[in-house]
Coordinates of C-alpha atoms in Angstrom, one line a residue:
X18 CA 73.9 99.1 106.3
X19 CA 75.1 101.5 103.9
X20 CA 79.3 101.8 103.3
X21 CA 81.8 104.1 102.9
X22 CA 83.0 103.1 99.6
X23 CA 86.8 103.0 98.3
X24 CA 88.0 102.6 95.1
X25 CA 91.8 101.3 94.0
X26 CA 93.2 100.3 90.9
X27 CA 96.7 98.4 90.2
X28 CA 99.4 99.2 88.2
X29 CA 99.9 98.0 84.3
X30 CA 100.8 100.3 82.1
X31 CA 98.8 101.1 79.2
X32 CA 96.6 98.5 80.2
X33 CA 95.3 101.4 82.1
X34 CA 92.6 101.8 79.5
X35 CA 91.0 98.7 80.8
X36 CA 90.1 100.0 84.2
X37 CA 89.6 103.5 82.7
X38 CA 87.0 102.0 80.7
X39 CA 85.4 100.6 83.4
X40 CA 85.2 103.5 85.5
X41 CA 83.7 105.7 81.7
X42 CA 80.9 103.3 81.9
X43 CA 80.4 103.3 85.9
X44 CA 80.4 107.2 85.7
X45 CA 78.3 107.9 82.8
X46 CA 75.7 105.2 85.0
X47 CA 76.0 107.5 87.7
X48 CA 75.8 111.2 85.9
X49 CA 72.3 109.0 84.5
X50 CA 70.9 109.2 88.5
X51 CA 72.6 112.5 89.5
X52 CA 73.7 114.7 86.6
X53 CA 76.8 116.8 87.1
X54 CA 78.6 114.4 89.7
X55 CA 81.7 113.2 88.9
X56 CA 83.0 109.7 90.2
X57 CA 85.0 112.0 92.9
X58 CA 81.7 112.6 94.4
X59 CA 80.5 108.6 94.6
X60 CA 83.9 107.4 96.7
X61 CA 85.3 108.2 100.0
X62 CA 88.7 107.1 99.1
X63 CA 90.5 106.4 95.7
X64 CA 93.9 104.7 95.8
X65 CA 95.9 104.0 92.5
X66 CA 99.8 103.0 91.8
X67 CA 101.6 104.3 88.5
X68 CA 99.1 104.1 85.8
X69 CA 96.5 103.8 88.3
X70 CA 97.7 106.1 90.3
X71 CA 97.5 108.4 87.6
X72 CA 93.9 107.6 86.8
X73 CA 93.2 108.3 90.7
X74 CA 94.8 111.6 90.6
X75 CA 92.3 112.3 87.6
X76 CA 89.3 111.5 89.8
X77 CA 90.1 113.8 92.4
X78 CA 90.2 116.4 89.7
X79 CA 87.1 115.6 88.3
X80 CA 88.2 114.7 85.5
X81 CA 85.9 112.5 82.9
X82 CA 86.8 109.0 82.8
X83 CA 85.9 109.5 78.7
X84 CA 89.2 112.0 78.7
X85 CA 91.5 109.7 80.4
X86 CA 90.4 106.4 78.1
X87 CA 91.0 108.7 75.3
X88 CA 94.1 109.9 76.5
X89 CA 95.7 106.3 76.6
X90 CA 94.2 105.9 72.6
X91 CA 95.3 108.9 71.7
X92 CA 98.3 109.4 73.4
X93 CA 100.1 106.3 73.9
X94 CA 102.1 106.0 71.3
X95 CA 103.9 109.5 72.2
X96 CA 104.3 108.8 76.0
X97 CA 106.4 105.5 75.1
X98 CA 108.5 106.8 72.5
X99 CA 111.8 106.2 72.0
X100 CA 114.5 108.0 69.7
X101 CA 117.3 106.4 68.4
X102 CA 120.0 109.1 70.1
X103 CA 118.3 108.0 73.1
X104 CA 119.1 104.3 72.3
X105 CA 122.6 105.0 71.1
X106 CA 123.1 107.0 74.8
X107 CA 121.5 104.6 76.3
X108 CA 123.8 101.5 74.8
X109 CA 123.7 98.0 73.7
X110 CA 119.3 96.7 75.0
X111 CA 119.3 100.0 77.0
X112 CA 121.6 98.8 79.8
X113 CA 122.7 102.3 80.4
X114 CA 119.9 104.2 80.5
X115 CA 115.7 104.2 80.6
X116 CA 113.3 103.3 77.4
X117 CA 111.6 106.7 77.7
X118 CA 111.9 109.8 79.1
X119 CA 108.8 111.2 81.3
X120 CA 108.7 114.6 79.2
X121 CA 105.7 113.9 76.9
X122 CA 103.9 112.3 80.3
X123 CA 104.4 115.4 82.0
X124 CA 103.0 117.4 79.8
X125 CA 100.0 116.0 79.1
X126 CA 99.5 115.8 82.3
X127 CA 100.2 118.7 83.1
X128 CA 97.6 120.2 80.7
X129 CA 94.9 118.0 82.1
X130 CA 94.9 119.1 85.7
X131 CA 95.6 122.6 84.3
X132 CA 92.6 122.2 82.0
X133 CA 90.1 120.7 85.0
X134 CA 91.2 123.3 87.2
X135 CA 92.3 121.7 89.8
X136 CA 96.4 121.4 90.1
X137 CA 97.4 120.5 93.7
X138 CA 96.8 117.9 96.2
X139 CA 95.5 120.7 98.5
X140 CA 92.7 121.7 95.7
X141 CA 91.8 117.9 95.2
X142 CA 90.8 118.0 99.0
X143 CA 88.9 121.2 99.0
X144 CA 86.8 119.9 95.9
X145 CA 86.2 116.5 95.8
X146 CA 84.6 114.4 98.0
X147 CA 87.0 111.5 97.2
X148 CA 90.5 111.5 99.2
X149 CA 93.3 110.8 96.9
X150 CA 95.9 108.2 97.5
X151 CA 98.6 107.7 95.3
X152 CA 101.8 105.1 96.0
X153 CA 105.2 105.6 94.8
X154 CA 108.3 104.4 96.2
X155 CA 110.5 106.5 98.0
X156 CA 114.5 105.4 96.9
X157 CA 116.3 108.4 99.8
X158 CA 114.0 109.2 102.8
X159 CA 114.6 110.6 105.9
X160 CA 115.6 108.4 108.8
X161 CA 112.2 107.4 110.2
X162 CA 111.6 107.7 114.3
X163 CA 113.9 104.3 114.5
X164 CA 116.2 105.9 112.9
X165 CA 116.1 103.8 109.8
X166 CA 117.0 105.1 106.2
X167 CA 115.8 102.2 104.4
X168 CA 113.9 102.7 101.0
X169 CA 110.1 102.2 101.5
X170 CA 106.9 103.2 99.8
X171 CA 105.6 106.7 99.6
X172 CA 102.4 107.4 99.6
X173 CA 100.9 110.3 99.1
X174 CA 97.6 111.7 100.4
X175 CA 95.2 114.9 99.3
X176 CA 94.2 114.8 103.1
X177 CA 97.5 115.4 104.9
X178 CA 98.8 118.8 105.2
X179 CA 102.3 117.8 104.3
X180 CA 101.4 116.8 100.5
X181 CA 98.8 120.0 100.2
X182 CA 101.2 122.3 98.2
X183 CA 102.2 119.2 95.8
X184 CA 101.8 119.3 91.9
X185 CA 99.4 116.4 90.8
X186 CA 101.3 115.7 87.5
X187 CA 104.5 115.6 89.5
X188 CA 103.1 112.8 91.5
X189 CA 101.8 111.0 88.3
X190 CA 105.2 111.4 87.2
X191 CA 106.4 109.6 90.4
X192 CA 104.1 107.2 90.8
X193 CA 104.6 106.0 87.1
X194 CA 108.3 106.0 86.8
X195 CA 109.1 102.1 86.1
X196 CA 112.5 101.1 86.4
X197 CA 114.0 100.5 83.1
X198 CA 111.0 102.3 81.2
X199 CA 111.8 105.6 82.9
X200 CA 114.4 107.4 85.0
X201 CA 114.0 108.1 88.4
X202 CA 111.6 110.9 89.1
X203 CA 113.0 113.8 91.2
X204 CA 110.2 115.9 93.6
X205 CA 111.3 118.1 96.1
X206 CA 115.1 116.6 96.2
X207 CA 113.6 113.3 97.2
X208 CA 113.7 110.7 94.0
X209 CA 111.1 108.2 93.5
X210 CA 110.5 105.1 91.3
X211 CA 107.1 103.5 90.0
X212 CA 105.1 102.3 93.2
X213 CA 104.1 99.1 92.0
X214 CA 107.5 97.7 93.1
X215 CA 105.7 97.7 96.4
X216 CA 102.2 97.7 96.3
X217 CA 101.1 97.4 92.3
X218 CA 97.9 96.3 94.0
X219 CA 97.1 99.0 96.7
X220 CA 93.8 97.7 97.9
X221 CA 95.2 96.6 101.5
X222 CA 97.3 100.0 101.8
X223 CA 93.7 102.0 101.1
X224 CA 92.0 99.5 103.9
X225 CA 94.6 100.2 106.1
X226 CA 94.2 104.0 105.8
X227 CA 90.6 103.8 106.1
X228 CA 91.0 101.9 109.7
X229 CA 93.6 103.6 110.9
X230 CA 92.7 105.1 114.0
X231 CA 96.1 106.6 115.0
X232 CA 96.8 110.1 116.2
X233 CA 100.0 111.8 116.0
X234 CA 99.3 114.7 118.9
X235 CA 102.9 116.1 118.1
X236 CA 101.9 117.1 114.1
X237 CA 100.1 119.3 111.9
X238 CA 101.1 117.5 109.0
X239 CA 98.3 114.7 108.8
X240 CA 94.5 114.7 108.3
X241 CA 91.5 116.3 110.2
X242 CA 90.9 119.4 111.9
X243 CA 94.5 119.8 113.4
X244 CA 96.3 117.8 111.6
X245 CA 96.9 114.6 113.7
X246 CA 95.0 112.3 112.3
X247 CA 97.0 109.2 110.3
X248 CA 93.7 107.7 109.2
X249 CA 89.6 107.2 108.9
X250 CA 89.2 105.3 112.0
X251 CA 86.8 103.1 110.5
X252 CA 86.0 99.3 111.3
X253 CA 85.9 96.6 108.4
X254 CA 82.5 96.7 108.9
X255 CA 82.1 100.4 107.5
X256 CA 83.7 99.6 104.1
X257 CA 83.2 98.5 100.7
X258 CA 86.2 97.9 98.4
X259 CA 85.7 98.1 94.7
X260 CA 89.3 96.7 93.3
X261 CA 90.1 97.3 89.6
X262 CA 93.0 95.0 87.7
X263 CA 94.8 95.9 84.9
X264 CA 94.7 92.4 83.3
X265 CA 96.9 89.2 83.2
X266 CA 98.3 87.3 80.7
X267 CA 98.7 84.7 82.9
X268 CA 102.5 83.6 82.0
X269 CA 103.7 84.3 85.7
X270 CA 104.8 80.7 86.7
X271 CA 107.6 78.3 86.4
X272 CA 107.1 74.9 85.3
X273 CA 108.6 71.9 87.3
X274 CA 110.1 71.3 84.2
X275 CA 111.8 74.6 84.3
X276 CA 112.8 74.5 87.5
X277 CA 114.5 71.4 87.1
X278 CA 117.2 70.7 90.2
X279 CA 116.4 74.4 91.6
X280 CA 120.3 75.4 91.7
X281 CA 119.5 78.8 89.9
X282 CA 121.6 81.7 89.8
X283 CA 121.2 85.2 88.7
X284 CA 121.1 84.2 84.8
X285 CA 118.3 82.3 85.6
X286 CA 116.2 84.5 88.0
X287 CA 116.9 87.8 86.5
X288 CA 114.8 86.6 83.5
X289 CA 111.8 86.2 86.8
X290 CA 112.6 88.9 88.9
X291 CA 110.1 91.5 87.5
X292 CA 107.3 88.6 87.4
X293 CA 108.1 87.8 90.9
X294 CA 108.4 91.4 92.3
X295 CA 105.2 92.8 91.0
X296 CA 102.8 89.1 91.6
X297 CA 104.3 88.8 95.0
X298 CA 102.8 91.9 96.4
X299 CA 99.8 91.4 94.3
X300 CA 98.3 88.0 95.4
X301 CA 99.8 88.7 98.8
X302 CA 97.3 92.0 98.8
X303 CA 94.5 89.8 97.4
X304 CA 94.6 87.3 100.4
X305 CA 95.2 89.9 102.9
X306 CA 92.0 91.6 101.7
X307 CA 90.2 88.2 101.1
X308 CA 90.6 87.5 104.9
X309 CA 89.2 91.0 106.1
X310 CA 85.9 91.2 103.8
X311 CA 83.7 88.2 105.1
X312 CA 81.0 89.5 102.9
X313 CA 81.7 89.6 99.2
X314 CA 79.1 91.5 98.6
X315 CA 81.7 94.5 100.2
X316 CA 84.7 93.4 97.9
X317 CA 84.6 92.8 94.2
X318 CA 88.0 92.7 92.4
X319 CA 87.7 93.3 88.6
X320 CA 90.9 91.4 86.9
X321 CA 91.0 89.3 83.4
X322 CA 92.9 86.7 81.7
X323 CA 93.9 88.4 79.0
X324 CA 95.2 84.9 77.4
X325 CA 91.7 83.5 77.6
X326 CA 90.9 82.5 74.1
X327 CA 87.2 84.1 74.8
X328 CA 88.9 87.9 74.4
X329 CA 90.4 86.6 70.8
X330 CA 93.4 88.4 71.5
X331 CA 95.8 85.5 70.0
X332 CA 98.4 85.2 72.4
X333 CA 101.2 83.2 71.4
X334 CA 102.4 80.7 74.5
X335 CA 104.1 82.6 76.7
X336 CA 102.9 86.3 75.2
X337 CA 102.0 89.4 77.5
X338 CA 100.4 92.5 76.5
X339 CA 103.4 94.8 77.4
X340 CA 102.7 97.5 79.9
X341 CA 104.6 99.7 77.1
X342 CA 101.9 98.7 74.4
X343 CA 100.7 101.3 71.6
X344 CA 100.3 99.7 69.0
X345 CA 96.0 101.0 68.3
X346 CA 94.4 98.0 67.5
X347 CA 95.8 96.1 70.5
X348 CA 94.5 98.9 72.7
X349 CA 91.4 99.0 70.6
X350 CA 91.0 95.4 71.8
X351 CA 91.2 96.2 75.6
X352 CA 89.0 98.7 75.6
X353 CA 86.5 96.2 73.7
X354 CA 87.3 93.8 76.5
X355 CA 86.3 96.6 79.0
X356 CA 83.1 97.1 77.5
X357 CA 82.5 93.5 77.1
X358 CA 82.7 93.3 81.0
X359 CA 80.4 96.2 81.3
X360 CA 77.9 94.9 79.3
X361 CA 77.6 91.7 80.9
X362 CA 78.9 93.1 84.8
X363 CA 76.9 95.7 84.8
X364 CA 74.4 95.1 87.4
X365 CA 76.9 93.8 89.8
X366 CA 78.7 97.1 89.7
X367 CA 75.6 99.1 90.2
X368 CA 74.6 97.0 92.6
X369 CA 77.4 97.8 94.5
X370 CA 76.7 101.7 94.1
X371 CA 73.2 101.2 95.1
X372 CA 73.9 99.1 98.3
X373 CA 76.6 101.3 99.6
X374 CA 75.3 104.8 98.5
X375 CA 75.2 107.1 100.6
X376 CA 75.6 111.7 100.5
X377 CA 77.4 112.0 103.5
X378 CA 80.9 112.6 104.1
X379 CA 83.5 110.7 105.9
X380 CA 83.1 111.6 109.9
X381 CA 86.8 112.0 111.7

């Protein structure tokens, strides 16, 4: 049975260049068996938060996966830099104010959709196969129909009529803006931090949307021909998930030793709370999904270890590659760790292309 095919990749920073890697290799496969064809003609659906939201938004442009690797070489280093009137403003281990500013980020971005062609959300659905879902978190919305004000995730779609008319580098810039590394990222009066607070893994928010089969008969503002439709309508049955990771250095636990008696207070967990935050939502996405593919062959998640002595990256005990990383050579080495899992993935990654290929487009 041939699958509608969706595509999401987590959160991570420059770490980025792993899964942008990845997806250089899987295109350049594909442009080998149908030249032209960008990897927003292979998927149905992509769905990416902050960095990988960004790399999404670059799919639905059509924009080569080569570009975007060499954009997190290249540009890196300028995207996370910091001044020091900007640390003396921001004070004493920036406790007044963010790391960065999203200025350089906006630009470049900027200059890549304007440079592909395609600017909007609204142009990303009349030229790509792919829809484009992108997660940020939404810090003032409306009251929703209970009447709740609550801060919740965001998500925004190139199928829905309400997100047409919206800038794709302004929703790279919301998608991406991490507490502490950036400030909060205005669009359209509404004010929106990094996604990944809420779903740094978006695989089971991209399900979700693809089996949706709700209709809102009082809108315009969603999918298909009128504008009602909240989602694909289609069964788990119909899918096949390709789930990219951004890597782990695997220092999100607490020892028993650690923990000790247990009588923590905020001294103690603020130095966890980021951990907790982001791998809470992550493995809780990973078993969700787990239970709903019954057949692996649907689901393949790409993640590493990135303390696993077999990449030679030398992590001291307790080290992480920071998701502010620039330094060349270290994003040198996870690009060489991306090509090291093409090399010896590859089949398995094609194989998922040529079991779930298929020309036609989504039916709803």
């Amino acid at each position: 049975m041939l699958k509608h095919k969706l595509l999401t990749i987590d959160g991570g920073g420059t770490r980025g260049v792993i899964p942008a890697t990845i997806l250089m290799h899987l295109e350049e496969y594909l442009q080998g068996k149908q030249a032209g064809k960008s990897l927003n003609h292979y998927f149905d659906l992509v769905m990416g938060t902050s960095t990988g939201g960004i790399i999404a938004l670059a799919i639905g442009a059509g924009i080569p996966m080569r570009a975007i690797r060499d954009l997190y070489l290249k540009e890196a280093s300028e995207i996370f830099k910091d001044s020091i009137f900007d640390d003396l403003r921001d004070g004493f281990w920036n406790l007044f104010g963010a790391d960065y500013t999203q200025k350089v980020l906006s630009q470049k971005l900027q200059a890549e959709f304007e440079k592909a062609g395609v600017t909007t959300m609204g142009e990303i659905n009349r030229t790509s196969r792919a829809k484009i879902l992108v997660a940020a978190f939404h810090l003032n919305p409306a009251a929703n129909e209970q009447g709740v004000h609550n801060f919740r995730p965001r998500i925004f779609n190139s199928w829905f009529r309400r997100d047409s008319d919206l800038p794709l580098y302004k929703i790279g810039c919301a998608t991406s803006a991490g507490p502490t590394f950036f400030p909060v990222y205005g669009l359209n009066d509404h004010r929106y931090i990094d996604g990944g607070v809420a779903m740094n893994n978006p695989a089971m928010a991209a399900v979700s949307f693809a089996m949706n089969k709700n209709i809102d008969p009082s809108s315009t503002a969603h999918g298909g021909p009128e504008g009602q439709q909240k989602g694909l309508g289609k069964s788990i049955h119909e899918l096949a998930l390709l789930s990219l990771g951004t890597g782990t250095s695997n220092t999100a636990h607490i020892s028993a030793e650690q923990v000790g008696k247990g009588d923590w207070g905020a001294a103690k967990w603020i130095n966890h709370m980021s951990d907790l935050l982001t791998e809470a939502n992550m493995q809780s996405t990973a078993y969700y999904v787990e239970q709903l593919f019954h057949d692996n062959k649907d689901y393949l998640r790409v993640n590493f270890n990135l303390a696993d002595p077999k990449y030679q990256l030398n992590l001291k005990d307790g080290e992480a590659i920071k998701i502010d990383e620039t330094d060349p050579q270290r994003l040198q080495q996870l690009v060489d760790i991306a090509d090291r899992y093409w090399e010896e993935h590859q089949s398995e990654l094609k194989s998922f292309f040529d079991r779930t290929a298929d020309e036609s487009q989504w039916v709803v």
